[in-house]
CSV table of C-alpha atoms in Angstrom, one decimal:
chain,number,residue,atom,x,y,z
A,205,MET,CA,66.6,25.9,-21.5
A,206,PRO,CA,63.3,27.3,-20.4
A,207,SER,CA,60.3,27.6,-23.0
A,208,ILE,CA,59.1,31.1,-23.2
A,209,GLU,CA,55.9,30.0,-21.7
A,210,GLU,CA,57.8,29.4,-18.7
A,211,LEU,CA,59.0,32.8,-18.1
A,212,ASP,CA,57.8,35.5,-15.8
A,213,LEU,CA,57.0,38.4,-18.0
A,214,LEU,CA,55.0,41.5,-17.6
A,215,GLU,CA,51.6,41.5,-19.3
A,216,LEU,CA,50.7,44.7,-21.2
A,217,PRO,CA,47.2,45.6,-22.1
A,218,VAL,CA,47.9,46.3,-25.8
A,219,LEU,CA,44.2,46.3,-26.7
A,220,GLU,CA,43.1,48.9,-24.5
A,221,PRO,CA,42.6,52.2,-26.1
A,222,SER,CA,44.2,54.3,-23.4
A,223,PHE,CA,47.6,52.1,-24.1
A,224,ALA,CA,47.8,53.4,-27.6
A,225,THR,CA,47.8,57.1,-26.5
A,226,ASP,CA,51.0,56.4,-24.6
A,227,PRO,CA,52.7,52.9,-24.8
A,228,LEU,CA,56.0,54.2,-23.9
A,229,PRO,CA,55.7,53.8,-20.1
A,230,GLY,CA,54.4,50.4,-20.5
A,231,PHE,CA,57.5,49.1,-22.4
A,232,ALA,CA,59.8,50.9,-20.3
A,233,ALA,CA,58.3,48.9,-17.3
A,234,ALA,CA,58.5,45.7,-19.5
A,235,ARG,CA,62.1,46.4,-20.2
A,236,GLU,CA,62.9,46.4,-16.2
A,237,TRP,CA,61.2,43.1,-16.0
A,238,HIS,CA,62.8,41.3,-18.9
A,239,PRO,CA,65.4,42.9,-21.2
A,240,TRP,CA,63.5,41.9,-24.4
A,241,LEU,CA,60.2,40.0,-24.0
A,242,ALA,CA,56.5,40.9,-22.7
A,243,LYS,CA,53.5,39.3,-22.9
A,244,SER,CA,49.8,40.3,-24.1
A,245,ALA,CA,46.3,39.1,-25.2
A,246,VAL,CA,47.7,38.8,-28.7
A,247,GLY,CA,50.9,36.9,-28.2
A,248,TYR,CA,54.4,37.7,-26.7
A,249,LEU,CA,55.9,41.0,-27.4
A,250,VAL,CA,59.4,41.4,-28.7
A,251,HIS,CA,60.4,44.9,-27.8
A,252,GLU,CA,64.2,45.1,-28.0
A,253,TYR,CA,65.9,46.5,-31.0
A,254,GLU,CA,68.6,43.7,-31.3
A,255,ALA,CA,66.1,41.0,-30.8
A,256,ILE,CA,63.6,42.3,-33.3
A,257,LYS,CA,66.7,42.6,-35.9
A,258,ASP,CA,67.9,39.2,-35.1
A,259,LEU,CA,64.5,37.3,-35.3
A,260,TYR,CA,63.5,39.2,-38.7
A,261,PHE,CA,66.0,37.0,-40.4
A,262,MET,CA,64.6,33.7,-39.2
A,263,ASP,CA,62.2,33.3,-42.1
A,264,ASP,CA,62.9,29.4,-41.9
A,265,HIS,CA,61.4,29.3,-38.3
A,266,LEU,CA,58.8,32.2,-38.3
A,267,GLU,CA,55.8,33.1,-40.8
A,268,PHE,CA,53.1,35.5,-40.8
A,269,ALA,CA,50.8,35.0,-38.0
A,270,THR,CA,47.7,34.6,-40.4
A,271,ALA,CA,46.3,31.6,-38.7
A,272,ASN,CA,46.4,33.4,-35.1
A,273,ILE,CA,44.8,36.6,-36.6
A,274,VAL,CA,42.1,34.9,-38.6
A,275,GLU,CA,41.1,32.9,-35.7
A,276,HIS,CA,41.2,35.7,-33.3
A,277,MET,CA,39.0,37.9,-35.5
A,278,GLY,CA,36.5,34.9,-36.0
A,279,ALA,CA,37.2,35.5,-39.9
A,280,ARG,CA,37.7,31.8,-40.9
A,281,GLY,CA,35.8,31.5,-44.2
A,282,THR,CA,34.8,35.0,-44.5
A,283,PRO,CA,35.7,37.6,-47.4
A,284,TRP,CA,38.3,39.1,-45.2
A,285,GLY,CA,39.6,36.1,-43.7
A,286,ASP,CA,40.1,34.4,-47.1
A,287,PHE,CA,41.9,37.6,-48.6
A,288,THR,CA,44.2,37.8,-45.5
A,289,GLU,CA,45.2,34.1,-46.0
A,290,GLY,CA,46.1,34.7,-49.5
A,291,LEU,CA,48.3,37.7,-49.2
A,292,MET,CA,51.7,37.8,-50.6
A,293,ILE,CA,53.3,38.7,-46.8
A,294,VAL,CA,51.9,35.3,-45.8
A,295,LYS,CA,53.6,33.0,-48.4
A,296,GLN,CA,57.1,31.6,-47.7
A,297,GLY,CA,59.9,30.5,-50.0
A,298,GLU,CA,59.7,29.7,-53.6
A,299,GLU,CA,56.0,30.7,-53.7
A,300,HIS,CA,56.7,34.2,-52.1
A,301,ASP,CA,59.5,34.8,-54.3
A,302,ARG,CA,57.4,33.9,-57.4
A,303,VAL,CA,54.6,36.3,-56.4
A,304,ARG,CA,56.9,39.2,-55.2
A,305,SER,CA,59.2,39.2,-58.4
A,306,ASN,CA,56.3,40.1,-60.4
A,307,VAL,CA,55.6,43.2,-58.7
A,308,ALA,CA,59.0,44.2,-57.0
A,309,PRO,CA,60.4,45.8,-60.5
A,310,ALA,CA,57.7,48.7,-60.1
A,311,PHE,CA,59.0,49.7,-56.7
A,312,THR,CA,62.8,50.0,-57.2
A,313,PRO,CA,64.3,53.4,-56.6
A,314,ARG,CA,64.7,54.2,-60.2
A,315,ASN,CA,61.1,53.6,-61.1
A,316,VAL,CA,59.7,55.4,-58.0
A,317,ASN,CA,61.8,58.5,-59.0
A,318,LYS,CA,59.7,58.6,-62.3
A,319,TYR,CA,56.8,59.4,-60.1
A,320,ARG,CA,58.3,62.4,-58.2
A,321,GLY,CA,56.7,65.0,-60.6
A,322,LEU,CA,53.3,63.1,-59.9
A,323,MET,CA,53.7,63.5,-56.2
A,324,ARG,CA,54.5,67.2,-56.4
A,325,GLU,CA,51.7,67.8,-58.7
A,326,THR,CA,49.3,65.9,-56.4
A,327,VAL,CA,50.3,67.4,-53.1
A,328,SER,CA,50.2,71.0,-54.7
A,329,LYS,CA,46.7,70.5,-56.0
A,330,LEU,CA,45.6,69.0,-52.5
A,331,LEU,CA,47.3,72.2,-50.8
A,332,ASP,CA,45.5,74.4,-53.3
A,333,GLU,CA,42.2,73.1,-52.1
A,334,TRP,CA,42.9,72.6,-48.2
A,335,ALA,CA,45.4,75.3,-47.4
A,336,PRO,CA,43.1,78.5,-47.9
A,337,ARG,CA,41.0,77.0,-44.8
A,338,GLY,CA,43.5,78.1,-42.6
A,339,ALA,CA,42.7,74.8,-40.4
A,340,PHE,CA,41.8,71.2,-40.8
A,341,ASP,CA,42.3,67.6,-39.5
A,342,PHE,CA,46.0,66.9,-40.8
A,343,ALA,CA,45.4,63.1,-40.7
A,344,GLU,CA,42.2,63.4,-43.0
A,345,PHE,CA,44.3,65.7,-45.3
A,346,ALA,CA,47.0,63.4,-45.4
A,347,ALA,CA,45.0,60.4,-46.5
A,348,ASN,CA,44.4,61.9,-49.8
A,349,PHE,CA,47.9,62.2,-50.7
A,350,PRO,CA,49.7,58.7,-51.1
A,351,VAL,CA,46.7,57.0,-52.4
A,352,ARG,CA,46.3,59.4,-55.3
A,353,VAL,CA,50.0,58.9,-56.0
A,354,MET,CA,49.4,55.1,-55.9
A,355,CYS,CA,46.7,55.5,-58.6
A,356,GLY,CA,49.4,56.8,-60.7
A,357,VAL,CA,51.6,53.6,-60.2
A,358,ILE,CA,48.7,51.1,-61.0
A,359,GLY,CA,47.4,53.1,-63.9
A,360,ALA,CA,43.8,54.3,-62.2
A,361,SER,CA,42.3,57.5,-62.3
A,362,PRO,CA,42.3,59.4,-58.8
A,363,ASP,CA,38.4,59.8,-59.2
A,364,VAL,CA,38.3,56.3,-57.8
A,365,VAL,CA,39.7,57.3,-54.6
A,366,PRO,CA,36.6,59.1,-52.7
A,367,PRO,CA,34.2,56.1,-53.1
A,368,LEU,CA,36.8,53.7,-51.9
A,369,ARG,CA,38.0,55.9,-48.9
A,370,HIS,CA,36.1,54.2,-46.2
A,371,ALA,CA,37.1,50.8,-47.5
A,372,LEU,CA,40.8,51.6,-47.4
A,373,GLU,CA,40.5,52.9,-44.1
A,374,THR,CA,38.8,50.0,-42.7
A,375,GLN,CA,41.2,47.5,-44.3
A,376,GLY,CA,44.1,49.7,-42.6
A,377,MET,CA,42.6,49.2,-39.2
A,378,SER,CA,41.7,45.4,-40.0
A,379,PHE,CA,44.7,43.9,-38.2
A,380,SER,CA,44.1,45.6,-34.9
A,381,MET,CA,42.8,42.4,-33.5
A,382,ASP,CA,39.3,43.7,-32.9
A,383,PRO,CA,36.7,41.1,-33.8
A,384,SER,CA,34.1,43.8,-33.6
A,385,ILE,CA,35.1,45.1,-36.8
A,386,LEU,CA,34.8,42.0,-38.8
A,387,PRO,CA,31.5,42.9,-40.4
A,388,THR,CA,32.8,46.3,-41.5
A,389,ALA,CA,36.0,44.6,-42.5
A,390,ASN,CA,34.2,42.0,-44.9
A,391,ALA,CA,32.2,44.8,-46.4
A,392,ALA,CA,35.5,46.8,-47.2
A,393,ILE,CA,37.6,44.0,-48.6
A,394,THR,CA,34.5,43.0,-50.8
A,395,GLN,CA,34.2,46.4,-52.0
A,396,LEU,CA,37.9,46.7,-52.8
A,397,LEU,CA,38.1,43.4,-54.5
A,398,ASP,CA,34.9,44.4,-56.8
A,399,PHE,CA,37.2,47.6,-57.8
A,400,ALA,CA,39.8,45.5,-58.6
A,401,ASP,CA,37.7,43.1,-60.7
A,402,THR,CA,36.2,46.0,-62.7
A,403,PHE,CA,39.3,47.7,-63.0
A,404,ILE,CA,41.1,44.4,-64.4
A,405,SER,CA,38.2,43.5,-66.8
A,406,GLU,CA,38.2,47.3,-68.2
A,407,ARG,CA,42.0,47.1,-69.2
A,408,GLN,CA,41.6,43.6,-70.6
A,409,ARG,CA,38.7,45.1,-72.7
A,410,ASP,CA,40.0,48.6,-73.5
A,411,GLY,CA,43.9,48.2,-73.1
A,412,ASN,CA,46.0,51.0,-71.8
A,413,PRO,CA,46.1,54.4,-73.9
A,414,GLY,CA,48.8,55.7,-71.4
A,415,ALA,CA,52.4,54.8,-70.5
A,416,PRO,CA,53.0,51.2,-69.1
A,417,ASP,CA,52.0,50.9,-65.5
A,418,LEU,CA,51.9,48.2,-62.7
A,419,LEU,CA,48.7,46.8,-63.9
A,420,ASP,CA,50.2,46.0,-67.3
A,421,GLU,CA,53.0,44.3,-65.5
A,422,LEU,CA,50.5,42.1,-63.6
A,423,LEU,CA,48.5,41.3,-66.6
A,424,ALA,CA,51.6,40.2,-68.6
A,425,ALA,CA,52.5,37.8,-65.6
A,426,ASN,CA,49.1,36.8,-65.5
A,427,SER,CA,49.2,35.8,-69.2
A,428,ASP,CA,52.4,34.1,-68.8
A,429,GLY,CA,51.2,31.9,-66.1
A,430,LYS,CA,53.4,33.6,-63.5
A,431,LEU,CA,50.4,34.7,-61.7
A,432,SER,CA,47.1,33.3,-61.1
A,433,ASP,CA,43.7,35.4,-61.5
A,434,ALA,CA,43.3,35.4,-57.7
A,435,GLU,CA,47.0,36.4,-57.0
A,436,MET,CA,46.8,39.2,-59.4
A,437,ARG,CA,43.7,40.4,-57.8
A,438,ASN,CA,45.1,40.2,-54.3
A,439,LEU,CA,48.2,41.8,-55.4
A,440,LEU,CA,46.5,45.0,-56.9
A,441,VAL,CA,44.4,45.4,-53.6
A,442,PHE,CA,47.2,44.8,-51.3
A,443,VAL,CA,49.7,47.4,-53.0
A,444,PHE,CA,46.6,49.9,-53.5
A,445,ALA,CA,45.6,49.7,-49.6
A,446,ALA,CA,49.2,49.7,-48.5
A,447,GLY,CA,49.7,52.6,-50.5
A,448,TYR,CA,47.0,54.4,-48.6
A,449,ASP,CA,47.5,53.7,-45.1
A,450,THR,CA,51.2,53.6,-44.0
A,451,SER,CA,52.5,56.7,-45.8
A,452,LYS,CA,49.7,58.9,-44.6
A,453,ASN,CA,50.3,57.5,-41.1
A,454,MET,CA,54.0,58.5,-41.1
A,455,LEU,CA,53.2,61.9,-42.5
A,456,THR,CA,50.9,62.7,-39.8
A,457,PHE,CA,53.6,61.4,-37.2
A,458,THR,CA,56.0,63.8,-38.6
A,459,LEU,CA,53.8,66.9,-38.6
A,460,TYR,CA,52.9,65.9,-34.8
A,461,GLU,CA,56.6,66.1,-34.1
A,462,MET,CA,57.2,69.3,-36.1
A,463,LEU,CA,54.4,71.1,-34.1
A,464,GLN,CA,56.6,70.9,-31.2
A,465,ARG,CA,59.5,71.9,-33.3
A,466,PRO,CA,58.7,75.0,-35.5
A,467,GLN,CA,62.3,75.8,-36.6
A,468,MET,CA,62.7,72.3,-37.9
A,469,TRP,CA,59.2,72.8,-39.9
A,470,GLU,CA,60.6,76.1,-41.2
A,471,ARG,CA,63.7,74.5,-42.5
A,472,CYS,CA,61.6,71.6,-44.2
A,473,ALA,CA,60.1,74.4,-46.2
A,474,GLU,CA,63.6,75.5,-47.5
A,475,ASP,CA,65.6,72.3,-47.9
A,476,LEU,CA,64.4,69.0,-49.3
A,477,GLY,CA,67.7,67.1,-48.1
A,478,TYR,CA,66.6,68.1,-44.5
A,479,CYS,CA,63.2,66.7,-45.1
A,480,THR,CA,64.8,63.4,-45.9
A,481,GLN,CA,66.8,63.6,-42.4
A,482,VAL,CA,63.5,64.7,-40.6
A,483,MET,CA,61.8,61.6,-42.4
A,484,GLU,CA,64.2,59.1,-41.3
A,485,GLU,CA,64.3,60.3,-37.5
A,486,THR,CA,60.5,60.0,-37.5
A,487,LEU,CA,60.7,56.6,-38.8
A,488,ARG,CA,63.1,55.8,-36.0
A,489,TYR,CA,60.9,57.6,-33.4
A,490,HIS,CA,57.5,56.3,-34.5
A,491,SER,CA,57.3,53.5,-36.9
A,492,VAL,CA,53.7,52.6,-37.6
A,493,SER,CA,53.5,48.8,-38.0
A,494,ASN,CA,53.8,46.3,-35.2
A,495,VAL,CA,54.5,42.7,-37.1
A,496,PRO,CA,53.0,39.5,-36.2
A,497,ARG,CA,54.7,36.3,-36.5
A,498,THR,CA,53.9,32.6,-35.7
A,499,VAL,CA,56.7,30.0,-34.9
A,500,SER,CA,56.6,27.4,-37.7
A,501,ARG,CA,59.6,25.4,-36.7
A,502,GLU,CA,60.8,25.1,-32.8
A,503,PHE,CA,64.1,27.3,-32.1
A,504,THR,CA,66.0,28.8,-29.4
A,505,TYR,CA,67.3,32.2,-29.1
A,506,ARG,CA,69.3,33.7,-26.1
A,507,ASP,CA,68.4,30.4,-24.1
A,508,VAL,CA,64.6,30.9,-24.6
A,509,THR,CA,62.9,28.0,-26.5
A,510,PHE,CA,60.0,29.1,-28.9
A,511,PRO,CA,57.6,26.0,-29.5
A,512,VAL,CA,55.8,25.8,-32.7
A,513,GLY,CA,52.6,27.6,-32.8
A,514,THR,CA,53.8,30.5,-30.5
A,515,ASN,CA,52.4,33.7,-31.5
A,516,LEU,CA,54.8,36.8,-31.4
A,517,GLN,CA,54.5,40.6,-32.0
A,518,PHE,CA,57.5,42.6,-33.2
A,519,ILE,CA,57.2,46.0,-31.6
A,520,LEU,CA,58.5,47.9,-34.6
A,521,THR,CA,56.5,51.1,-33.4
A,522,LEU,CA,59.0,51.6,-30.4
A,523,SER,CA,62.2,49.8,-31.6
A,524,GLY,CA,63.8,52.8,-32.4
A,525,ARG,CA,63.3,54.2,-28.7
A,526,ASP,CA,65.5,51.3,-27.4
A,527,PRO,CA,68.0,53.3,-25.2
A,528,ARG,CA,70.3,50.1,-25.6
A,529,ALA,CA,70.2,50.9,-29.4
A,530,TYR,CA,70.4,54.6,-29.7
A,531,GLU,CA,72.2,57.2,-27.4
A,532,ASP,CA,69.6,59.4,-26.0
A,533,ALA,CA,66.9,57.6,-27.7
A,534,GLU,CA,64.0,59.9,-26.5
A,535,ARG,CA,65.7,63.0,-28.3
A,536,PHE,CA,64.3,63.7,-31.7
A,537,ASP,CA,67.5,64.5,-33.8
A,538,PRO,CA,67.4,64.7,-37.6
A,539,GLY,CA,70.8,65.1,-37.7
A,540,ARG,CA,71.6,61.9,-35.7
A,541,LYS,CA,74.6,59.8,-36.7
A,542,ALA,CA,73.4,56.4,-35.4
A,543,ALA,CA,75.2,53.1,-35.9
A,544,ASN,CA,71.9,51.4,-35.9
A,545,ARG,CA,69.4,51.8,-38.7
A,546,HIS,CA,65.7,51.8,-37.8
A,547,LEU,CA,63.7,48.9,-38.4
A,548,ALA,CA,60.6,51.0,-39.7
A,549,PHE,CA,60.4,48.8,-43.3
A,550,GLY,CA,61.3,45.5,-41.7
A,551,ARG,CA,64.0,42.9,-42.7
A,552,GLY,CA,64.2,39.6,-44.4
A,553,MET,CA,62.2,38.2,-47.2
A,554,HIS,CA,59.3,40.2,-46.2
A,555,ILE,CA,60.9,43.8,-46.2
A,556,CYS,CA,58.6,46.5,-47.3
A,557,LEU,CA,57.7,46.2,-50.9
A,558,GLY,CA,57.0,50.2,-51.2
A,559,GLN,CA,59.8,51.5,-48.9
A,560,PHE,CA,61.2,53.7,-51.5
A,561,LEU,CA,58.0,54.8,-52.7
A,562,ALA,CA,56.9,55.8,-49.1
A,563,ARG,CA,60.1,57.6,-48.5
A,564,ALA,CA,59.8,59.8,-51.8
A,565,GLN,CA,56.2,60.5,-51.0
A,566,ILE,CA,57.0,61.7,-47.4
A,567,GLU,CA,60.1,63.9,-48.9
A,568,GLU,CA,58.2,65.4,-51.3
A,569,GLY,CA,55.0,65.9,-49.3
A,570,LEU,CA,56.8,67.5,-46.3
A,571,HIS,CA,58.9,69.9,-48.5
A,572,LEU,CA,55.6,71.5,-50.1
A,573,MET,CA,53.5,71.1,-47.0
A,574,ALA,CA,56.0,73.2,-44.9
A,575,GLN,CA,56.0,75.9,-47.7
A,576,ARG,CA,52.2,76.3,-47.7
A,577,LEU,CA,51.3,75.6,-43.9
A,578,ARG,CA,53.1,78.1,-42.1
A,579,LYS,CA,53.3,78.1,-38.4
A,580,PRO,CA,51.3,75.2,-37.8
A,581,LYS,CA,49.7,74.5,-34.2
A,582,LEU,CA,47.5,72.1,-32.5
A,583,ALA,CA,43.9,73.1,-32.7
A,584,GLY,CA,42.1,70.2,-30.6
A,585,GLU,CA,42.5,66.8,-29.3
A,586,VAL,CA,44.7,64.1,-30.7
A,587,THR,CA,43.2,60.8,-31.1
A,588,TRP,CA,44.9,57.6,-31.7
A,589,ARG,CA,44.5,54.3,-33.7
A,590,PRO,CA,44.7,50.8,-31.9
A,591,PHE,CA,48.2,50.1,-31.0
A,592,VAL,CA,48.1,46.4,-32.5
A,593,GLY,CA,48.4,46.1,-36.1
A,594,VAL,CA,49.2,49.5,-38.0
A,595,TRP,CA,49.4,52.2,-35.2
A,596,GLY,CA,49.1,56.1,-35.7
A,597,ILE,CA,47.3,59.2,-35.1
A,598,ARG,CA,43.7,59.1,-36.2
A,599,SER,CA,42.8,62.7,-35.7
A,600,LEU,CA,45.5,65.6,-35.7
A,601,PRO,CA,43.6,69.2,-35.8
A,602,ILE,CA,45.7,71.9,-36.7
A,603,GLU,CA,45.5,75.8,-37.6
A,604,PHE,CA,48.1,77.6,-39.5
A,605,GLU,CA,48.8,80.6,-41.6
A,606,PRO,CA,48.1,79.5,-45.4
A,607,ALA,CA,51.3,80.9,-47.5
A,608,ALA,CA,50.9,82.2,-51.0
A,609,VAL,CA,51.4,80.1,-53.6
A,610,HIS,CA,54.8,80.6,-55.6
């Protein structure tokens, strides 16, 4: 059986800024060349829905591609490199289960639903501030929403957000495999870790006068010896940063699609359940994360051998546009009855911890935004984030008719 290195595969320029603006033609060409593989400067690209789904469950043969990322970035021994190598998503087996079990209960559907009131209150306040302008960069607006909800989850004041915005944005971009951003990434992660240290020490000193929160749970696990000091600190930064980036990217993608479908946007204002359908279809149509993996144990899949050390990228961002997995895959249809579930939140042991929180935020956010931002239309150039890592829209300038507050 041939090794993946022996295959004749189309190479895609995934690191080029122009590729990020419209990657679909590249992957359509790659599909004609090989049904589920392509190659790139950052590893082999798995672009077929079925192959990604199968490989996702091979946690005993694949691991998060930390070594490849840190090496490519020239980050060995740096603050960002050390933080990345200690992430929960890097851990495997019992060690991963131990760390994840101490934070997962905070993100169950039942616990997430407790924050829906906070979500509505947060987005309403933001709309009160932003909607009267009649025009703004929606990506910038959306960046203020999920992270403030995450403040409620971890027990922090929303006042901590503005000084940390640049650091959070940088951390979200840090997996784009661009070594030139390493100095900025080092400064950003240092600032975020300093925030975590101060937040933890203040809670230990003063206690929590409010309702129990995620930090209380992490401190209890730390006291019981279930989490080390470093693991507690890294987890706090990880969930805080993750809560900032991916949900606001999905909200921005959703509005991007709604600008082309005004009747759907009007219906979102009237029907929360329809917002759920729109959200799920957007997650199929535009997932935000491409997932890096490295082969830790050699294996064979579909008659192709994957040697140890092979670097892969699961192209989740476009897996839902695979015409073999979805009928009429290019049609955006919130009422779609699909046999296949989208892969936006992953599979296997590393399935997205915050998926239920993200879903709830997008549902509640869309419903209220559609009520207050009437007849939105594009008002400038759309710019894009790098395709590798957390893809998305960097800037989405819109203008709209502000609606009265009910």
